[in-house]
Each structure stands twice: as C-alpha cells, then as structure tokens.
Amino acid sequence: MRKPGKPPFDRANARPERGKRAPAPKTGKPPVSGDASFRRPSAELAVIHGYHAVREVLRAKRRKCLDLFATAAAAERLQAEIAGCEVKVHVVAPEVLDARLGGDAVHQGVLLEARPLPELDISDIEVNSGLVLALDQITDPHNVGAILRTAAAFAVDAVIVTDRHAPEFSGVLAKTASGGLEHVPLVEVVNLARALEHLGDAGFLRVGLDSEGPASLEHTVLSRPTVLVLGAEGKGLRRLTREKCDVLARLDMPGAIKSLNVSNACAVALTLARLALKP
C-alpha cells in the first residue's frame, strides 16, 4: 500500500535507476554523449577550438571530423552544421574544455578533434585570382593564423609554407585564422627557394616584400600570376629567398612608425596587389 501523502508513481517522468542512463529521445539529431574522452595528441590528429574555426571546419567538409566537445549552448548554435556532417557530439561543461586546452585558451565552448587537411603539392595550385602567398619561415602561430584569415578574405589561390620552421596548423593558429585555414589551400614545401624557382618557371612574377626594397609595392608593376613572398619578423627574407625573387618591393609608411607586424603588412600588400591586378 502506498504511504499516506506520497504521490502516485509517474513512470513517464521517473528518474532512471542508479547506474543506468535514460534512453535518448528520438529527435533525428546526431548522437550526443556526456563522455569526454579526448584522444592522445598525434600527427594524425588536429585539435581545433573556437566557434568560428570549428564552424568553418564543419561547413567546408575538407577533412574528416571525429569528435565534437561542446557546451550545451555551443552545440545548439552549431546544430545546423552538426546535422550536415558525421561527427560524434559530446556535451560537456566549460571546465572540461579548460582542463584539455588550458585556462588561457579562448575556446568559446567548443573543441573539435579531426584529421589534418589533405596534403597538397605545389603543382596542385590552381590559379584563379592570380595571387599566391609564400611565407619564409614565419613561425608565430598568431601571425600565420592572421595571414590565413586575410588570405581567405582576399581569395588568395594558395599559401606556401616550409615544412620546417612553421607552426602547427591547429590550436592557436586555427583559432586565429577564424576559419581561414579551411578555405585557403595550404602547400608545405621542403625548400622554399626551389618552390619559388618552380613558380617562376610556371610564369609567376615573384615579388619579395623587403623594407629596404628599391621601389615601393604601390609603384611596382605586377602581372598575373604573382606570388608575394613575406619574411619573418626581425629576420626578413633569407638570402637565397631574396635571390629567387624577380622584384623586391617595400611598403612605404608616411607616419612616424615605419614598420608593421607581418600579418598587417600582408593585408596592406594584398590590398595593393589586388588594385594593381584589376582586370
């Protein structure tokens, strides 16, 4: 007999027995789990965090997505992108992501584990806009990420980097690129000088940005296709890289400060190049 004052048993709203999980409702949405078992770091794993970066990975579908770890709010915002790809979703607390990425990471409630982008060869570059970027040992992930974001905004055909002395293409770089990593073909080469030689044989005008260049980029005659070569901050272009350029050009600064961060210099250079290459 039921004890006096105790409401009748409501099976529909009853909690599951201890140790058992209630069955998930049938909503047609991807499977959701509370498990937060992260994979071990490896060369075959890219860890991408930040709302815009993850959203563009899901939209672009250029790589295989494995597991998405997101807060309930972030998962809701990404619902349309999640539905369009095969990825296992884990709804977790923000503290779980903090523990995985570190307290300083601005993850915005989302982390994606995926496979790296497919490797491309220099011969895979397709010339559409007629503009390519080559980075001569720029190692700061914030700078490279910002360059990739700018390159995506300017519809650059490809970004060439060296396989050594280049940052990892995930984490901070992917977050800073804000999705640009998914939209610009990225070509890693062993020898940048040899790659520039190949581009020259293919008809590219090779323009090296150099603060001591003999002419300003604004007054340099450009032709399609063009590859703009950027050197690392402080070091600039290496000697052999400079020798493989057809033209060395500077960015003239009328103000009191005569130099720019390399990612800002890239944005200015692409603006001038686009104006010079207008059909």
Coordinates of C-alpha atoms in Angstrom, one line a residue:
M1 CA 0.0 0.0 0.0
R2 CA 1.2 3.5 -0.8
K3 CA 2.2 5.6 2.2
P4 CA -0.2 8.4 3.0
G5 CA 0.7 11.7 1.2
K6 CA 3.0 10.1 -1.3
P7 CA 2.0 10.9 -4.9
P8 CA 1.3 8.1 -7.3
F9 CA 4.3 6.7 -9.3
D10 CA 4.7 8.6 -12.6
R11 CA 6.6 6.3 -14.9
A12 CA 6.9 8.8 -17.7
N13 CA 8.8 11.3 -15.6
A14 CA 10.7 8.8 -13.3
R15 CA 14.4 9.1 -13.0
P16 CA 16.5 6.2 -14.3
E17 CA 17.8 3.7 -11.8
R18 CA 21.2 4.5 -10.3
G19 CA 24.0 3.5 -12.7
K20 CA 21.7 3.4 -15.7
R21 CA 21.3 6.1 -18.4
A22 CA 17.9 7.2 -19.6
P23 CA 17.2 6.4 -23.2
A24 CA 17.9 9.4 -25.5
P25 CA 14.8 10.8 -27.2
K26 CA 14.4 10.2 -30.9
T27 CA 15.0 13.7 -32.4
G28 CA 16.8 12.9 -35.6
K29 CA 19.9 14.8 -34.3
P30 CA 23.4 13.3 -34.2
P31 CA 24.2 11.1 -31.2
V32 CA 25.1 13.1 -28.1
S33 CA 27.2 11.8 -25.2
G34 CA 28.4 13.2 -21.9
D35 CA 31.7 11.2 -22.2
A36 CA 34.8 13.5 -22.5
S37 CA 37.5 11.0 -23.5
F38 CA 39.9 13.0 -25.5
R39 CA 42.3 11.4 -28.0
R40 CA 46.0 11.4 -27.4
P41 CA 48.0 14.0 -29.4
S42 CA 49.5 12.7 -32.6
A43 CA 50.5 13.7 -36.1
E44 CA 47.2 12.3 -37.4
L45 CA 45.0 14.5 -35.1
A46 CA 44.1 18.1 -35.4
V47 CA 42.6 19.8 -32.3
I48 CA 40.6 22.9 -33.3
H49 CA 38.8 25.2 -30.8
G50 CA 36.8 28.4 -31.1
Y51 CA 33.3 28.9 -32.5
H52 CA 34.2 30.3 -36.0
A53 CA 37.1 28.0 -36.6
V54 CA 35.1 24.9 -35.7
R55 CA 32.0 26.1 -37.6
E56 CA 34.1 26.5 -40.8
V57 CA 35.6 23.0 -40.5
L58 CA 32.1 21.6 -40.3
R59 CA 30.9 23.7 -43.2
A60 CA 33.9 23.2 -45.5
K61 CA 34.0 19.4 -45.2
R62 CA 37.6 19.3 -46.4
R63 CA 38.7 17.0 -43.5
K64 CA 37.2 14.1 -41.5
C65 CA 35.6 15.2 -38.3
L66 CA 35.9 12.8 -35.4
D67 CA 34.5 14.1 -32.1
L68 CA 33.0 17.5 -31.1
F69 CA 33.1 18.5 -27.5
A70 CA 30.8 21.4 -26.8
T71 CA 28.8 23.1 -24.1
A72 CA 25.0 22.8 -24.5
A73 CA 24.8 26.4 -25.7
A74 CA 27.6 26.0 -28.3
A75 CA 26.1 22.7 -29.6
E76 CA 22.8 24.4 -30.1
R77 CA 24.4 27.2 -32.1
L78 CA 26.2 24.7 -34.3
Q79 CA 23.1 22.5 -34.7
A80 CA 22.8 23.1 -38.5
E81 CA 26.5 22.4 -39.2
I82 CA 26.5 19.3 -37.0
A83 CA 23.5 17.9 -38.8
G84 CA 25.3 18.2 -42.1
C85 CA 28.3 16.0 -41.2
E86 CA 29.2 12.8 -39.5
V87 CA 30.6 13.8 -36.1
K88 CA 30.0 12.4 -32.6
V89 CA 28.9 15.2 -30.2
H90 CA 29.8 15.3 -26.5
V91 CA 28.0 17.9 -24.4
V92 CA 30.4 18.9 -21.7
A93 CA 30.9 21.6 -19.1
P94 CA 33.3 24.5 -19.9
E95 CA 35.6 23.3 -17.2
V96 CA 36.3 20.1 -19.2
L97 CA 37.5 22.2 -22.2
D98 CA 39.6 24.4 -19.9
A99 CA 41.3 21.3 -18.5
R100 CA 42.0 20.0 -22.0
L101 CA 43.2 23.3 -23.6
G102 CA 44.5 25.2 -20.6
G103 CA 42.8 28.1 -18.8
D104 CA 44.1 30.7 -21.2
A105 CA 42.5 29.2 -24.3
V106 CA 39.5 31.1 -25.7
H107 CA 37.6 28.1 -26.7
Q108 CA 34.1 29.7 -26.7
G109 CA 32.7 26.4 -25.5
V110 CA 33.7 24.2 -28.4
L111 CA 36.6 21.8 -29.3
L112 CA 36.8 19.6 -32.4
E113 CA 39.1 16.6 -32.9
A114 CA 39.6 16.0 -36.6
R115 CA 42.1 14.6 -39.2
P116 CA 44.6 17.0 -40.7
L117 CA 43.8 18.7 -44.0
P118 CA 44.9 16.7 -47.1
E119 CA 48.5 17.3 -48.2
L120 CA 48.9 19.4 -51.3
D121 CA 51.8 19.7 -53.7
I122 CA 52.9 22.9 -55.3
S123 CA 51.7 21.5 -58.7
D124 CA 48.2 21.4 -57.1
I125 CA 47.9 25.2 -57.0
E126 CA 45.0 26.4 -59.2
V127 CA 45.3 29.9 -60.4
N128 CA 42.0 31.8 -60.1
S129 CA 42.7 35.2 -58.5
G130 CA 46.3 35.1 -59.7
L131 CA 47.7 35.7 -56.2
V132 CA 49.7 33.3 -54.1
L133 CA 51.5 34.0 -50.8
A134 CA 54.8 32.4 -49.7
L135 CA 55.9 32.6 -46.1
D136 CA 59.6 32.4 -45.4
Q137 CA 59.9 30.7 -42.0
I138 CA 57.2 32.7 -40.2
T139 CA 56.8 30.7 -37.0
D140 CA 54.4 32.7 -34.8
P141 CA 51.0 30.9 -34.9
H142 CA 49.1 34.2 -34.3
N143 CA 50.8 35.8 -37.3
V144 CA 50.3 32.8 -39.6
G145 CA 46.7 32.4 -38.4
A146 CA 46.0 36.1 -39.1
I147 CA 47.7 35.8 -42.6
L148 CA 45.5 32.8 -43.4
R149 CA 42.4 34.7 -42.4
T150 CA 43.4 37.6 -44.6
A151 CA 44.3 35.3 -47.4
A152 CA 40.8 33.7 -47.3
A153 CA 39.2 37.2 -47.3
F154 CA 41.2 38.2 -50.4
A155 CA 40.5 34.8 -52.2
V156 CA 44.3 34.0 -52.4
D157 CA 44.9 30.9 -54.5
A158 CA 47.3 29.3 -52.0
V159 CA 49.7 29.9 -49.1
I160 CA 53.1 28.2 -49.3
V161 CA 55.0 27.4 -46.1
T162 CA 58.1 25.4 -45.3
D163 CA 57.5 22.1 -43.6
R164 CA 60.2 23.1 -41.0
H165 CA 60.2 26.4 -39.1
A166 CA 56.4 26.6 -39.4
P167 CA 53.8 26.4 -36.6
E168 CA 51.3 23.5 -36.1
F169 CA 48.2 24.0 -38.2
S170 CA 45.7 23.6 -35.3
G171 CA 45.1 25.1 -31.9
V172 CA 46.0 28.8 -31.6
L173 CA 46.8 29.1 -35.3
A174 CA 43.4 27.7 -36.4
K175 CA 41.6 29.8 -33.8
T176 CA 43.3 33.0 -35.0
A177 CA 42.6 32.1 -38.6
S178 CA 38.9 32.1 -37.7
G179 CA 38.0 29.5 -40.3
G180 CA 40.5 30.7 -43.0
L181 CA 42.5 27.5 -42.7
E182 CA 39.6 25.6 -44.3
H183 CA 39.3 27.9 -47.3
V184 CA 42.9 28.6 -48.5
P185 CA 44.9 25.7 -50.0
L186 CA 48.0 25.3 -47.8
V187 CA 51.1 23.9 -49.5
E188 CA 54.1 22.7 -47.4
V189 CA 57.4 22.6 -49.2
V190 CA 60.8 21.3 -48.1
N191 CA 62.8 24.0 -49.9
L192 CA 61.2 27.4 -50.4
A193 CA 63.9 28.6 -52.9
R194 CA 63.2 25.6 -55.1
A195 CA 59.5 26.2 -54.8
L196 CA 59.9 29.8 -56.0
E197 CA 62.1 28.5 -58.9
H198 CA 59.2 26.2 -59.9
L199 CA 56.7 29.1 -59.7
G200 CA 59.0 31.2 -61.8
D201 CA 59.2 28.5 -64.5
A202 CA 55.4 28.4 -64.4
G203 CA 55.1 32.1 -65.2
F204 CA 54.7 33.6 -61.8
L205 CA 56.1 37.0 -61.0
R206 CA 57.9 36.6 -57.7
V207 CA 57.7 39.7 -55.5
G208 CA 59.6 39.8 -52.2
L209 CA 58.5 42.2 -49.6
D210 CA 61.5 43.9 -48.1
S211 CA 61.7 47.1 -46.1
E212 CA 64.9 48.0 -48.0
G213 CA 63.4 47.2 -51.4
P214 CA 64.4 49.6 -54.2
A215 CA 60.8 50.5 -55.1
S216 CA 57.5 50.7 -53.3
L217 CA 55.0 48.0 -53.9
E218 CA 52.5 50.7 -54.8
H219 CA 54.6 51.7 -57.8
T220 CA 55.7 48.2 -58.8
V221 CA 54.2 46.8 -62.0
L222 CA 52.5 43.5 -61.2
S223 CA 51.3 40.8 -63.6
R224 CA 49.2 37.7 -63.2
P225 CA 50.0 35.3 -61.6
T226 CA 52.0 36.9 -58.8
V227 CA 53.5 35.3 -55.7
L228 CA 54.1 37.7 -52.7
V229 CA 56.9 36.5 -50.5
L230 CA 56.9 37.5 -46.8
G231 CA 59.8 37.1 -44.4
A232 CA 59.8 36.5 -40.7
E233 CA 59.6 39.5 -38.4
G234 CA 63.1 40.7 -37.4
K235 CA 64.9 38.4 -39.9
G236 CA 63.1 39.3 -43.1
L237 CA 63.7 37.3 -46.2
R238 CA 66.6 34.9 -46.2
R239 CA 69.4 35.5 -48.8
L240 CA 68.5 32.5 -51.1
T241 CA 64.8 33.5 -51.0
R242 CA 65.7 37.1 -52.0
E243 CA 67.8 35.8 -54.9
K244 CA 64.9 33.8 -56.3
C245 CA 62.6 36.9 -56.3
D246 CA 62.2 38.8 -59.6
V247 CA 61.4 42.0 -57.7
L248 CA 62.0 43.3 -54.2
A249 CA 59.5 45.9 -53.0
R250 CA 58.8 47.9 -49.8
L251 CA 55.7 49.2 -48.2
D252 CA 56.0 53.0 -47.8
M253 CA 54.8 54.3 -44.4
P254 CA 54.1 58.0 -44.3
G255 CA 53.7 58.1 -40.5
A256 CA 56.2 58.1 -37.6
I257 CA 56.2 54.3 -37.4
K258 CA 57.9 52.8 -40.4
S259 CA 57.2 49.1 -39.9
L260 CA 54.2 46.8 -39.5
N261 CA 53.5 43.5 -37.9
V262 CA 53.9 40.9 -40.7
S263 CA 50.2 40.0 -40.7
N264 CA 49.3 43.6 -41.1
A265 CA 51.9 44.1 -43.8
C266 CA 50.3 41.1 -45.6
A267 CA 46.9 42.8 -45.5
V268 CA 48.3 46.0 -46.9
A269 CA 50.3 44.2 -49.6
L270 CA 47.3 42.1 -50.7
T271 CA 45.2 45.3 -51.0
L272 CA 47.8 47.0 -53.2
A273 CA 48.3 43.8 -55.3
R274 CA 44.5 43.4 -55.8
L275 CA 44.3 47.0 -57.0
A276 CA 47.3 46.5 -59.3
L277 CA 45.9 43.3 -60.8
K278 CA 42.4 44.6 -61.5
P279 CA 41.3 43.3 -65.0

